[in-house]
Coordinates of C-alpha atoms in Angstrom, one line a residue:
Chain A
M1 CA 88.9 95.5 92.5
S2 CA 85.6 95.5 95.3
K3 CA 82.5 94.5 94.5
A4 CA 79.7 95.3 96.8
W5 CA 78.3 91.4 97.4
Q6 CA 82.0 90.6 98.6
T7 CA 82.4 89.9 102.0
P8 CA 86.7 91.6 102.7
R9 CA 88.2 88.5 103.8
V10 CA 89.8 88.2 107.3
D11 CA 93.5 86.0 107.5
S12 CA 92.2 83.2 109.6
A13 CA 95.1 83.7 112.1
S14 CA 94.6 87.2 112.9
S15 CA 91.8 87.2 115.2
T16 CA 90.5 90.5 114.7
L17 CA 87.3 91.2 113.0
D18 CA 86.0 94.0 111.2
V19 CA 82.8 93.3 109.9
G20 CA 79.3 91.1 111.5
I21 CA 78.1 91.7 114.9
G22 CA 80.2 91.3 117.6
A23 CA 82.7 93.6 116.2
G24 CA 83.9 96.2 117.2
G25 CA 84.2 96.9 120.7
L26 CA 80.1 95.8 121.5
A27 CA 80.2 93.8 124.7
T28 CA 78.5 90.1 123.6
A29 CA 78.2 86.9 125.3
D30 CA 80.0 83.8 123.7
M31 CA 76.8 81.5 122.5
V32 CA 77.2 77.5 121.9
L33 CA 75.6 76.6 118.7
N34 CA 75.4 72.8 117.9
I35 CA 75.4 72.0 114.6
G36 CA 74.0 68.6 113.9
P37 CA 73.7 66.0 113.6
Q38 CA 70.5 66.3 112.1
H39 CA 70.8 69.8 110.8
P40 CA 70.2 71.2 106.5
A41 CA 73.7 72.9 107.2
T42 CA 75.5 69.7 107.3
H43 CA 76.0 66.9 105.2
G44 CA 75.4 63.0 107.1
V45 CA 75.2 63.1 111.0
L46 CA 78.4 65.2 111.3
R47 CA 77.7 67.3 114.8
L48 CA 79.6 70.7 115.0
R49 CA 79.7 72.6 118.6
L50 CA 80.7 75.6 118.0
V51 CA 81.3 78.4 120.8
V52 CA 80.3 81.5 118.4
D53 CA 80.6 85.3 119.8
G54 CA 78.5 87.3 117.2
E55 CA 79.0 86.0 113.9
K56 CA 82.3 85.0 114.5
I57 CA 83.4 81.4 115.3
V58 CA 85.9 81.4 118.6
S59 CA 86.1 77.7 118.8
A60 CA 84.8 74.4 117.1
E61 CA 84.7 70.7 118.3
P62 CA 83.6 68.0 115.7
V63 CA 81.0 65.5 117.5
V64 CA 81.5 62.3 115.8
G65 CA 80.3 58.9 116.1
Y66 CA 76.7 59.4 115.5
M67 CA 76.7 57.1 112.9
H68 CA 79.1 54.7 114.5
R69 CA 78.5 50.9 113.2
G70 CA 81.4 49.0 115.0
A71 CA 82.9 48.0 111.3
E72 CA 86.0 47.2 113.2
K73 CA 84.8 44.7 115.9
L74 CA 82.2 43.0 112.9
F75 CA 85.5 42.8 110.5
E76 CA 86.6 40.1 113.8
V77 CA 83.6 37.8 113.0
R78 CA 83.6 37.7 109.1
D79 CA 85.5 35.4 106.4
Y80 CA 87.4 37.9 104.4
R81 CA 84.8 37.4 101.8
Q82 CA 82.1 38.7 104.1
I83 CA 84.4 41.9 104.8
I84 CA 84.4 43.1 101.4
V85 CA 80.8 43.5 101.9
L86 CA 81.4 45.8 105.0
A87 CA 84.8 47.6 104.0
N88 CA 83.1 48.3 100.9
R89 CA 79.9 50.3 103.2
H90 CA 81.9 52.8 105.4
D91 CA 83.1 55.1 102.4
W92 CA 79.6 54.6 100.5
L93 CA 80.9 56.9 97.9
S94 CA 84.4 54.9 97.3
A95 CA 83.3 51.4 97.7
F96 CA 85.8 50.1 94.8
A97 CA 88.5 51.7 96.7
N98 CA 87.9 50.3 99.8
E99 CA 87.5 47.0 99.3
L100 CA 90.9 46.9 97.1
G101 CA 92.9 47.7 100.8
V102 CA 91.0 44.7 102.1
V103 CA 92.0 42.7 99.1
L104 CA 95.5 44.3 98.6
A105 CA 96.3 43.4 102.1
T106 CA 95.1 40.3 102.6
E107 CA 97.1 39.1 99.4
Q108 CA 100.2 40.6 101.0
L109 CA 99.8 38.4 103.8
L110 CA 98.9 35.2 101.8
G111 CA 102.0 35.7 99.3
M112 CA 99.6 35.5 96.8
E113 CA 99.8 36.9 93.1
V114 CA 97.1 38.2 91.2
P115 CA 96.7 37.6 87.4
E116 CA 97.8 40.3 84.9
R117 CA 94.2 41.2 83.2
A118 CA 92.7 41.6 87.3
V119 CA 95.4 44.2 88.1
W120 CA 94.2 46.4 85.3
I121 CA 90.8 45.9 85.9
R122 CA 91.3 46.8 89.5
T123 CA 92.7 49.5 88.3
L124 CA 90.3 50.7 85.6
L125 CA 87.5 50.3 88.3
A126 CA 89.5 52.3 91.5
E127 CA 90.1 55.4 89.0
L128 CA 86.5 54.9 87.3
N129 CA 85.4 55.2 91.4
R130 CA 87.5 58.2 91.6
V131 CA 86.0 60.0 89.0
L132 CA 82.8 59.0 90.7
S133 CA 82.9 60.3 94.0
H134 CA 84.7 63.2 93.1
L135 CA 81.8 64.2 90.4
M136 CA 79.3 63.5 94.0
F137 CA 81.2 66.1 95.6
L138 CA 81.7 68.8 92.8
G139 CA 77.8 68.3 93.0
S140 CA 77.2 68.6 96.7
Y141 CA 79.3 71.4 97.1
P142 CA 78.2 74.0 95.3
L143 CA 74.8 72.9 96.4
E144 CA 75.9 73.8 99.9
L145 CA 77.0 77.1 98.8
G146 CA 73.8 77.9 96.9
A147 CA 74.5 76.1 93.3
L148 CA 71.2 74.3 92.6
T149 CA 72.3 73.7 88.9
P150 CA 76.5 72.1 88.7
V151 CA 74.5 68.8 91.1
F152 CA 72.6 68.0 87.5
Y153 CA 75.6 68.2 85.4
A154 CA 77.5 66.2 87.8
F155 CA 74.9 63.5 88.6
R156 CA 74.8 63.1 84.3
E157 CA 78.5 62.3 84.1
R158 CA 78.0 59.8 87.1
E159 CA 75.3 58.3 85.7
E160 CA 77.3 58.0 82.7
L161 CA 79.8 55.9 84.5
Q162 CA 77.9 54.3 87.2
S163 CA 76.0 52.3 84.4
V164 CA 78.9 51.1 83.1
L165 CA 79.9 49.6 86.3
E166 CA 76.5 48.1 87.1
E167 CA 77.0 46.3 83.8
L168 CA 80.2 44.6 84.7
S169 CA 79.4 44.4 89.0
G170 CA 75.9 44.5 89.1
G171 CA 75.8 47.5 91.8
R172 CA 75.8 51.2 91.6
L173 CA 77.3 51.8 94.8
H174 CA 78.5 48.2 96.5
Y175 CA 80.4 46.7 93.7
M176 CA 81.4 43.9 96.0
F177 CA 83.8 42.6 93.1
N178 CA 87.0 42.6 94.4
R179 CA 87.6 39.0 95.8
V180 CA 90.7 38.0 97.4
G181 CA 92.8 37.0 94.6
G182 CA 91.2 38.9 91.8
L183 CA 87.5 39.7 90.7
K184 CA 84.4 38.2 91.2
Q185 CA 84.2 37.4 87.3
D186 CA 85.2 38.2 84.1
V187 CA 83.8 41.7 82.3
P188 CA 81.3 40.9 79.8
A189 CA 82.1 41.0 76.0
G190 CA 81.8 44.4 74.5
W191 CA 82.5 46.1 78.5
T192 CA 85.5 47.6 77.6
L193 CA 84.2 49.5 74.9
R194 CA 81.6 50.9 76.3
T195 CA 83.9 51.9 78.8
L196 CA 86.1 53.4 76.7
D197 CA 82.8 55.3 75.1
A198 CA 81.3 56.1 78.6
I199 CA 85.1 57.8 79.6
K200 CA 85.0 60.1 76.7
A201 CA 81.3 61.2 77.0
V202 CA 82.5 62.4 80.6
R203 CA 85.8 64.1 79.5
R204 CA 84.0 65.8 76.7
R205 CA 81.2 67.1 79.3
M206 CA 83.4 67.6 82.0
P207 CA 84.0 71.8 80.6
D208 CA 80.3 72.3 81.1
L209 CA 80.5 71.5 84.6
E210 CA 84.0 73.4 85.0
N211 CA 82.1 76.6 83.4
L212 CA 79.6 76.4 86.2
L213 CA 82.3 76.5 89.1
T214 CA 85.6 77.5 88.6
D215 CA 85.1 81.1 86.7
N216 CA 81.9 82.3 88.6
E217 CA 82.2 84.7 90.3
I218 CA 79.8 83.8 93.3
V219 CA 81.9 80.8 93.9
K220 CA 84.9 82.5 94.0
A221 CA 83.6 85.0 96.5
R222 CA 82.6 82.4 99.2
T223 CA 85.8 80.1 98.5
V224 CA 88.8 82.3 97.2
D225 CA 90.9 82.5 100.5
V226 CA 88.4 80.8 102.4
G227 CA 89.4 78.3 105.5
V228 CA 92.9 78.7 104.7
L229 CA 94.1 74.9 105.8
S230 CA 98.4 76.0 105.9
R231 CA 100.8 73.0 104.9
D232 CA 101.8 72.5 108.0
L233 CA 98.6 72.4 109.9
A234 CA 97.2 69.7 107.1
A235 CA 100.6 67.6 107.9
A236 CA 100.6 67.9 111.4
Y237 CA 96.8 66.5 111.4
G238 CA 97.3 63.6 109.1
V239 CA 95.2 65.2 106.3
S240 CA 95.4 63.8 103.1
G241 CA 94.1 63.3 99.7
P242 CA 93.0 66.5 97.6
I243 CA 92.6 68.8 100.6
A244 CA 95.9 67.7 101.3
R245 CA 97.3 68.4 97.8
A246 CA 95.3 72.0 97.7
S247 CA 97.3 72.8 101.0
G248 CA 100.5 71.8 99.2
L249 CA 101.6 68.3 100.5
D250 CA 102.3 66.8 97.4
V251 CA 101.4 63.3 99.0
D252 CA 99.7 60.5 96.4
L253 CA 100.1 56.9 97.0
R254 CA 99.6 56.2 93.9
R255 CA 102.6 57.5 92.8
D256 CA 105.3 57.6 95.7
E257 CA 104.3 54.3 96.8
P258 CA 103.0 52.5 93.7
Y259 CA 100.4 49.7 94.2
L260 CA 98.4 47.7 91.7
A261 CA 99.4 49.1 88.2
Y262 CA 100.2 52.7 89.2
G263 CA 104.0 52.0 89.0
E264 CA 103.5 52.2 85.4
L265 CA 100.8 54.7 84.7
F266 CA 103.0 57.1 86.9
A267 CA 106.1 56.2 85.2
P268 CA 107.5 59.4 83.3
G269 CA 105.8 60.0 80.4
G270 CA 102.4 58.1 81.7
P271 CA 99.5 59.8 81.8
G272 CA 99.6 59.5 86.1
R273 CA 100.6 63.2 87.4
V274 CA 99.7 64.4 90.4
P275 CA 97.6 68.2 90.7
V276 CA 99.2 70.1 93.8
R277 CA 98.2 73.3 95.1
K278 CA 99.3 75.9 97.6
H279 CA 96.7 78.4 98.7
G280 CA 95.3 75.7 100.7
D281 CA 91.4 77.8 100.5
C282 CA 88.2 76.4 99.3
Y283 CA 88.9 77.5 96.4
D284 CA 91.5 75.6 95.6
R285 CA 90.6 71.9 97.1
L286 CA 87.9 72.6 94.9
V287 CA 90.3 73.3 91.6
V288 CA 92.0 70.1 92.7
L289 CA 89.2 68.1 92.9
I290 CA 88.5 69.1 89.1
E291 CA 92.1 68.6 88.4
Q292 CA 91.6 65.2 89.8
V293 CA 88.6 64.5 87.2
R294 CA 90.7 64.3 84.3
V295 CA 93.6 62.8 85.4
S296 CA 91.7 60.1 86.3
L297 CA 89.6 59.7 83.2
D298 CA 93.4 59.7 81.5
L299 CA 94.1 56.8 84.1
A300 CA 91.1 55.1 83.2
E301 CA 91.6 55.4 79.5
A302 CA 94.6 53.9 80.0
C303 CA 93.8 51.3 81.6
V304 CA 91.2 50.3 79.4
E305 CA 93.5 50.5 76.1
K306 CA 95.9 48.7 78.0
L307 CA 93.4 45.7 78.8
R308 CA 92.1 45.6 75.2
S309 CA 96.1 44.8 74.4
L310 CA 96.8 42.2 77.1
P311 CA 96.4 38.6 76.6
A312 CA 93.9 36.0 77.6
G313 CA 94.1 35.0 81.1
P314 CA 92.0 34.6 84.1
V315 CA 91.1 37.6 86.4
N316 CA 91.3 35.7 90.0
V317 CA 93.0 32.4 91.5
R318 CA 91.7 29.1 92.6
L319 CA 91.1 29.9 95.9
P320 CA 90.3 26.9 98.5
K321 CA 86.7 26.3 100.2
V322 CA 88.3 27.8 103.4
L323 CA 90.4 30.2 102.8
K324 CA 93.0 31.1 106.4
V325 CA 95.0 33.8 106.3
P326 CA 98.8 32.7 107.6
E327 CA 99.5 34.1 111.1
G328 CA 101.0 37.8 110.5
H329 CA 100.3 41.4 110.2
V330 CA 100.6 43.8 107.5
Y331 CA 99.5 47.2 106.8
R332 CA 98.0 48.6 103.3
W333 CA 97.2 51.6 102.3
T334 CA 95.5 52.7 99.4
E335 CA 95.0 56.5 97.4
N336 CA 91.5 56.6 98.6
P337 CA 89.1 59.2 96.4
L338 CA 88.8 61.1 100.1
G339 CA 92.8 60.2 100.8
L340 CA 94.9 57.9 102.1
N341 CA 92.9 55.1 103.3
G342 CA 94.2 51.8 105.7
Y343 CA 94.0 48.7 106.7
Y344 CA 96.0 47.2 109.6
L345 CA 95.7 43.0 109.0
V346 CA 96.4 41.3 112.0
S347 CA 96.0 37.9 111.5
R348 CA 96.2 34.6 113.7
G349 CA 96.0 31.9 111.2
D350 CA 92.1 31.9 111.3
K351 CA 89.2 32.1 108.5
V352 CA 88.7 35.6 110.7
P353 CA 90.7 38.1 110.9
W354 CA 92.4 38.6 114.4
R355 CA 92.2 42.5 114.1
L356 CA 91.2 44.6 111.2
K357 CA 92.3 48.3 112.6
L358 CA 90.7 50.8 109.9
R359 CA 92.2 54.3 109.0
S360 CA 89.6 56.0 107.4
A361 CA 90.3 59.4 105.3
S362 CA 87.7 61.4 106.3
F363 CA 88.0 61.4 110.0
N364 CA 91.8 62.9 110.0
N365 CA 90.3 65.4 107.3
V366 CA 87.5 66.6 109.7
Q367 CA 89.5 66.8 112.6
V368 CA 91.6 69.5 111.3
L369 CA 88.2 71.3 111.6
T370 CA 89.0 72.5 115.0
R371 CA 91.9 74.5 113.7
M372 CA 90.1 75.7 110.8
L373 CA 87.1 77.1 111.8
P374 CA 88.1 79.7 115.2
G375 CA 88.0 82.8 113.9
Q376 CA 85.9 82.3 110.9
L377 CA 82.7 83.8 109.9
M378 CA 79.4 81.6 110.7
S379 CA 78.4 81.8 106.6
D380 CA 81.7 80.6 106.0
M381 CA 81.3 77.8 107.9
V382 CA 79.2 75.8 105.6
S383 CA 81.5 76.5 102.8
I384 CA 85.0 75.5 104.5
M385 CA 83.0 72.1 106.0
G386 CA 81.8 71.6 102.4
S387 CA 85.0 72.2 101.4
M388 CA 86.5 69.2 103.5
F389 CA 85.4 66.7 101.2
F390 CA 83.9 64.5 103.8
V391 CA 81.7 61.1 103.6
V392 CA 80.3 60.7 107.4
G393 CA 80.4 56.7 107.8
D394 CA 84.6 57.1 106.5
V395 CA 84.5 59.4 109.6
D396 CA 82.3 57.3 112.3
K397 CA 82.9 53.9 110.8
Chain B
M1 CA 109.5 66.3 102.5
E2 CA 111.1 68.0 99.4
Q3 CA 108.6 70.4 97.6
R4 CA 107.4 69.1 94.1
P5 CA 107.2 71.1 91.3
A6 CA 103.8 72.3 90.8
V7 CA 101.9 70.5 87.5
P8 CA 101.8 72.3 84.5
G9 CA 98.4 73.8 83.8
D10 CA 98.6 75.4 87.3
T11 CA 97.9 79.0 86.8
G12 CA 97.9 79.6 89.8
E13 CA 97.4 83.2 90.9
T14 CA 96.1 84.7 87.9
E15 CA 92.9 82.9 87.2
R16 CA 92.0 82.8 91.1
R17 CA 91.0 86.3 90.8
D18 CA 88.2 87.9 88.8
K19 CA 90.1 89.8 86.1
S20 CA 87.1 91.5 84.2
G21 CA 85.1 92.3 87.5
F22 CA 82.1 92.2 84.8
G23 CA 81.1 88.7 85.7
L24 CA 82.2 87.0 82.6
G25 CA 82.1 84.1 84.5
M26 CA 78.9 83.9 85.6
V27 CA 77.9 84.7 81.5
K28 CA 79.6 81.2 81.1
G29 CA 77.7 79.9 83.3
L30 CA 74.6 81.0 82.0
A31 CA 76.0 80.2 78.2
T32 CA 76.3 76.5 79.7
T33 CA 72.9 76.3 80.9
A34 CA 71.8 77.8 78.0
R35 CA 72.8 75.1 75.8
T36 CA 71.6 72.9 77.4
F37 CA 68.4 73.9 77.4
F38 CA 68.1 73.3 73.8
R39 CA 69.7 69.3 74.0
P40 CA 67.6 66.5 74.2
T41 CA 67.3 65.7 78.1
H42 CA 69.0 62.9 79.0
T43 CA 66.8 61.9 82.1
Q44 CA 63.7 59.1 81.7
E45 CA 60.7 59.6 83.1
Y46 CA 60.8 56.7 85.3
P47 CA 57.3 55.1 85.8
D48 CA 56.5 55.0 82.3
V49 CA 59.8 54.7 81.0
K50 CA 61.4 51.6 82.6
P51 CA 65.3 51.5 83.1
H52 CA 67.5 49.2 81.0
L53 CA 69.1 47.1 83.9
P54 CA 71.9 44.6 82.9
P55 CA 71.7 41.1 83.5
R56 CA 74.3 41.1 86.2
N57 CA 72.3 43.8 88.1
R58 CA 71.6 42.8 91.9
G59 CA 67.5 44.0 92.5
V60 CA 66.5 40.5 93.6
I61 CA 67.6 37.7 94.4
A62 CA 65.3 34.5 93.0
L63 CA 65.0 31.1 94.2
V64 CA 64.3 28.5 91.8
E65 CA 63.6 25.5 94.0
E66 CA 63.8 22.5 91.9
N67 CA 67.8 22.7 92.3
C68 CA 67.8 23.3 96.0
T69 CA 69.3 20.4 98.5
V70 CA 69.2 22.3 101.1
C71 CA 73.2 22.0 101.5
M72 CA 72.1 25.5 104.0
L73 CA 75.7 27.1 102.4
C74 CA 73.6 30.1 101.3
S75 CA 72.6 30.4 104.8
R76 CA 75.8 30.0 106.3
E77 CA 78.0 32.2 104.4
C78 CA 75.5 35.0 104.3
P79 CA 76.9 38.0 106.0
D80 CA 73.6 38.9 108.1
W81 CA 72.3 35.4 108.3
C82 CA 69.0 37.1 106.7
I83 CA 68.1 33.6 104.7
Y84 CA 65.9 31.5 107.0
I85 CA 65.6 27.8 106.1
D86 CA 63.8 25.2 107.7
S87 CA 64.1 20.9 106.3
H88 CA 62.9 18.0 107.4
K89 CA 64.4 14.6 106.2
E90 CA 62.7 12.0 104.6
T91 CA 63.0 8.2 104.1
L92 CA 62.6 7.1 100.2
P93 CA 61.8 3.2 99.7
A94 CA 64.5 1.7 98.2
T95 CA 64.1 1.6 94.5
T96 CA 65.1 -1.7 93.6
E97 CA 64.4 -5.2 95.3
G98 CA 66.5 -5.6 98.5
G99 CA 68.1 -1.9 97.9
R100 CA 68.7 0.6 101.0
E101 CA 66.9 3.4 101.6
R102 CA 67.6 6.3 101.0
Q103 CA 67.3 9.5 102.5
R104 CA 66.8 13.0 101.1
N105 CA 66.5 16.5 102.2
V106 CA 63.2 18.4 101.8
L107 CA 62.6 22.1 101.8
D108 CA 60.2 23.6 104.2
R109 CA 60.5 26.9 104.6
Y110 CA 63.1 29.3 102.3
A111 CA 62.9 32.8 102.8
I112 CA 65.0 36.1 102.4
D113 CA 64.7 39.1 104.5
F114 CA 65.1 41.9 102.0
S115 CA 64.8 44.6 104.9
L116 CA 68.4 42.8 105.9
C117 CA 69.6 42.0 103.3
M118 CA 73.3 43.9 102.0
Y119 CA 72.8 42.6 98.5
C120 CA 76.4 41.5 98.2
G121 CA 75.3 38.0 96.3
I122 CA 77.4 35.9 98.0
C123 CA 74.9 33.5 98.5
V124 CA 74.6 33.8 94.8
E125 CA 77.9 33.3 94.2
V126 CA 78.3 30.5 96.9
C127 CA 75.2 27.8 95.6
P128 CA 76.4 24.8 94.1
F129 CA 73.2 23.8 92.3
D130 CA 72.4 27.2 90.9
A131 CA 69.1 27.3 92.6
L132 CA 70.1 31.4 93.4
H133 CA 70.1 33.6 90.7
W134 CA 70.1 37.7 90.6
S135 CA 67.0 39.1 89.1
P136 CA 67.1 42.8 87.8
E137 CA 63.9 42.9 89.1
F138 CA 63.5 46.5 92.1
E139 CA 60.1 47.6 92.4
Y140 CA 59.2 45.5 96.0
A141 CA 59.2 48.1 98.3
E142 CA 56.7 47.9 100.9
F143 CA 54.5 50.0 103.3
D144 CA 55.5 47.3 106.4
V145 CA 58.7 46.0 107.1
R146 CA 57.6 42.8 107.5
D147 CA 56.4 42.3 104.0
L148 CA 59.9 42.3 103.0
V149 CA 60.5 38.7 103.8
H150 CA 59.6 37.2 100.8
E151 CA 58.5 33.5 101.7
R152 CA 59.7 30.5 98.9
D153 CA 56.8 31.2 96.6
R154 CA 57.7 34.5 96.4
L155 CA 61.5 34.2 95.9
H156 CA 60.4 31.5 92.7
Q157 CA 58.4 33.8 91.1
W158 CA 60.9 36.1 90.9
S159 CA 63.1 33.3 88.4
A160 CA 61.0 33.8 85.7
S161 CA 63.0 37.6 85.1
V162 CA 66.3 36.3 85.7
L163 CA 68.2 37.6 82.4
P164 CA 70.5 35.2 81.3
P165 CA 74.5 35.9 81.5
P166 CA 75.9 38.1 79.2
P167 CA 79.1 36.4 77.3
P168 CA 82.4 36.7 78.5
D169 CA 85.0 38.6 77.1
P170 CA 87.0 37.3 74.0
A171 CA 90.2 37.3 76.3
A172 CA 88.6 35.9 79.2
P173 CA 89.4 32.0 80.1
P174 CA 86.4 29.7 78.8
P175 CA 83.7 28.8 81.6
K176 CA 85.0 25.8 84.0
E177 CA 82.5 24.4 82.7
I178 CA 83.1 24.1 79.0
A179 CA 86.9 23.1 80.3
A180 CA 85.2 19.9 82.5
A181 CA 83.2 18.9 79.4
E182 CA 86.0 19.5 77.0
K183 CA 88.1 17.0 79.3
A184 CA 85.5 14.4 79.4
A185 CA 85.0 14.1 76.0
A186 CA 88.9 14.3 75.5
K187 CA 89.2 11.0 78.2
A188 CA 85.6 9.2 76.3
A189 CA 87.5 9.4 73.4
A190 CA 90.5 8.4 74.9
A191 CA 88.9 5.4 75.9
A192 CA 86.9 4.4 73.0
S193 CA 90.3 4.2 70.6
A194 CA 91.7 2.0 73.1
Q195 CA 89.2 -0.2 72.8
G196 CA 89.6 0.2 68.9
G197 CA 86.2 1.2 68.1
P198 CA 85.2 4.4 66.7
T199 CA 86.9 7.2 67.2
D200 CA 85.2 10.5 67.8
K201 CA 87.5 14.0 67.2
P202 CA 88.0 15.4 71.0
G203 CA 86.3 18.1 71.8
E204 CA 82.8 17.3 70.0
G205 CA 81.7 16.9 73.4
R206 CA 81.5 20.3 73.5
T207 CA 79.2 21.5 70.7
K208 CA 76.2 19.3 72.0

């Protein structure tokens, strides 16, 4: 059934468009259009250089680097505690997951054993952080589509979780709670119960947010079959995370290469599962995000339950005054909220790394826009770009 | 890579298409907003209602000057070197007849540039004498960026609002201060019993 307000959708593979100016044999000249770095339609300072023929996008090129802060070079003159400060800032929505990669790599090179309680608290915080990041995009993506309401619901839930994280770490965004060998300090008394309450409150109210998004006809009209990313293209461009899983690329490091306590959580019968969709359009990316929030809440709850049953013990190990990491190199990647986040750590036995290469998820996820946008309409550009769920700091590092 | 089966609950095609065509999805959303309209608000009217902040909140760094020995650990460990310390050495005369003169550091300037501070808390963590603390105070925005450099008197003022740390989780090991005190008490008790004097129960030192 076709409705008046629904624009006819065109397969991105086919280049013939029958709608918009510039279609139907009208002679038009190509126009170069810069979207950003400062533009209301972008989020952050990602610049898109579009060549448009009427309303049709002929080619697109993301111009990155407006927010380059030289994080990798700065890592080389910081000791391993100071690196955590910087590392949690490239993707400011998933600070905890960013910290985690650094300390996991360092611990692996040191051959350090982390106390069990620390492992479970880390897993719990990583999952809460994932929920926070996803909720942010579940709020901001409809905002880009023109829906003002969902962001308030998303932020109410974010606030709920942020307050428990703030109570634990003192920070709402940059937790700075990981240390090599464990965590900064132990959890306050009663924190696990408050976390459990927060998780349950968020889960109870998630249907509110879903009601506003998944069934909404306008959201569907703007996202279903728009910006289709095929599985092969996603794999070719190294796209990862919820975007890749929406295209049917079933990769999740939590299950495929378990770190922290994920081996136990993703074991058969555990709460871990990986939402995968097959269409690869904007709608599937949105739905995967919602589904991932539910999974992460389940995982977080399992972590709290486990934490409450663990015997007493420390959450960190005593470190020497000057921590020197033995010579060697290691690559550790983790499943960040936005995709694969890897650190290649090369140490020459100093107290600072010789090189710490950062593989951030958003960088690859944004590059695929060069292939996704051509053939699309200008009006779908925002919808496609918003659904790629990137953080510009993560692109530009 | 082999394709794994889709997760249960992935209804796929059916929910992607609008089944009714009467905008029922939008009605569902409107019902949600209508329900929320009749619920109490969850927002706080900030300037009138102050937020309740936890003790660990990293709002502003407070300086307890008396505890500072000018060891410079904080300014050296700071990732962006935003702590400025000036000091000079002072010679104290010998306290006893024929004793040695002693030198001590005197703090001349202690300033933190909060326009550069990344609020990581490393300085508070490394301070060996508890001279630095986090205070949940946050209302110190300025019109001039230069005013964000807080000198020692301003940093000292913040120490009034420092909250006591929350009690740790029951599963957490006791703080190292308690462990050290227990060890010292046990040692003292052992020494006392070796002398044959009245013995204290070990561990009594901690209840001081």
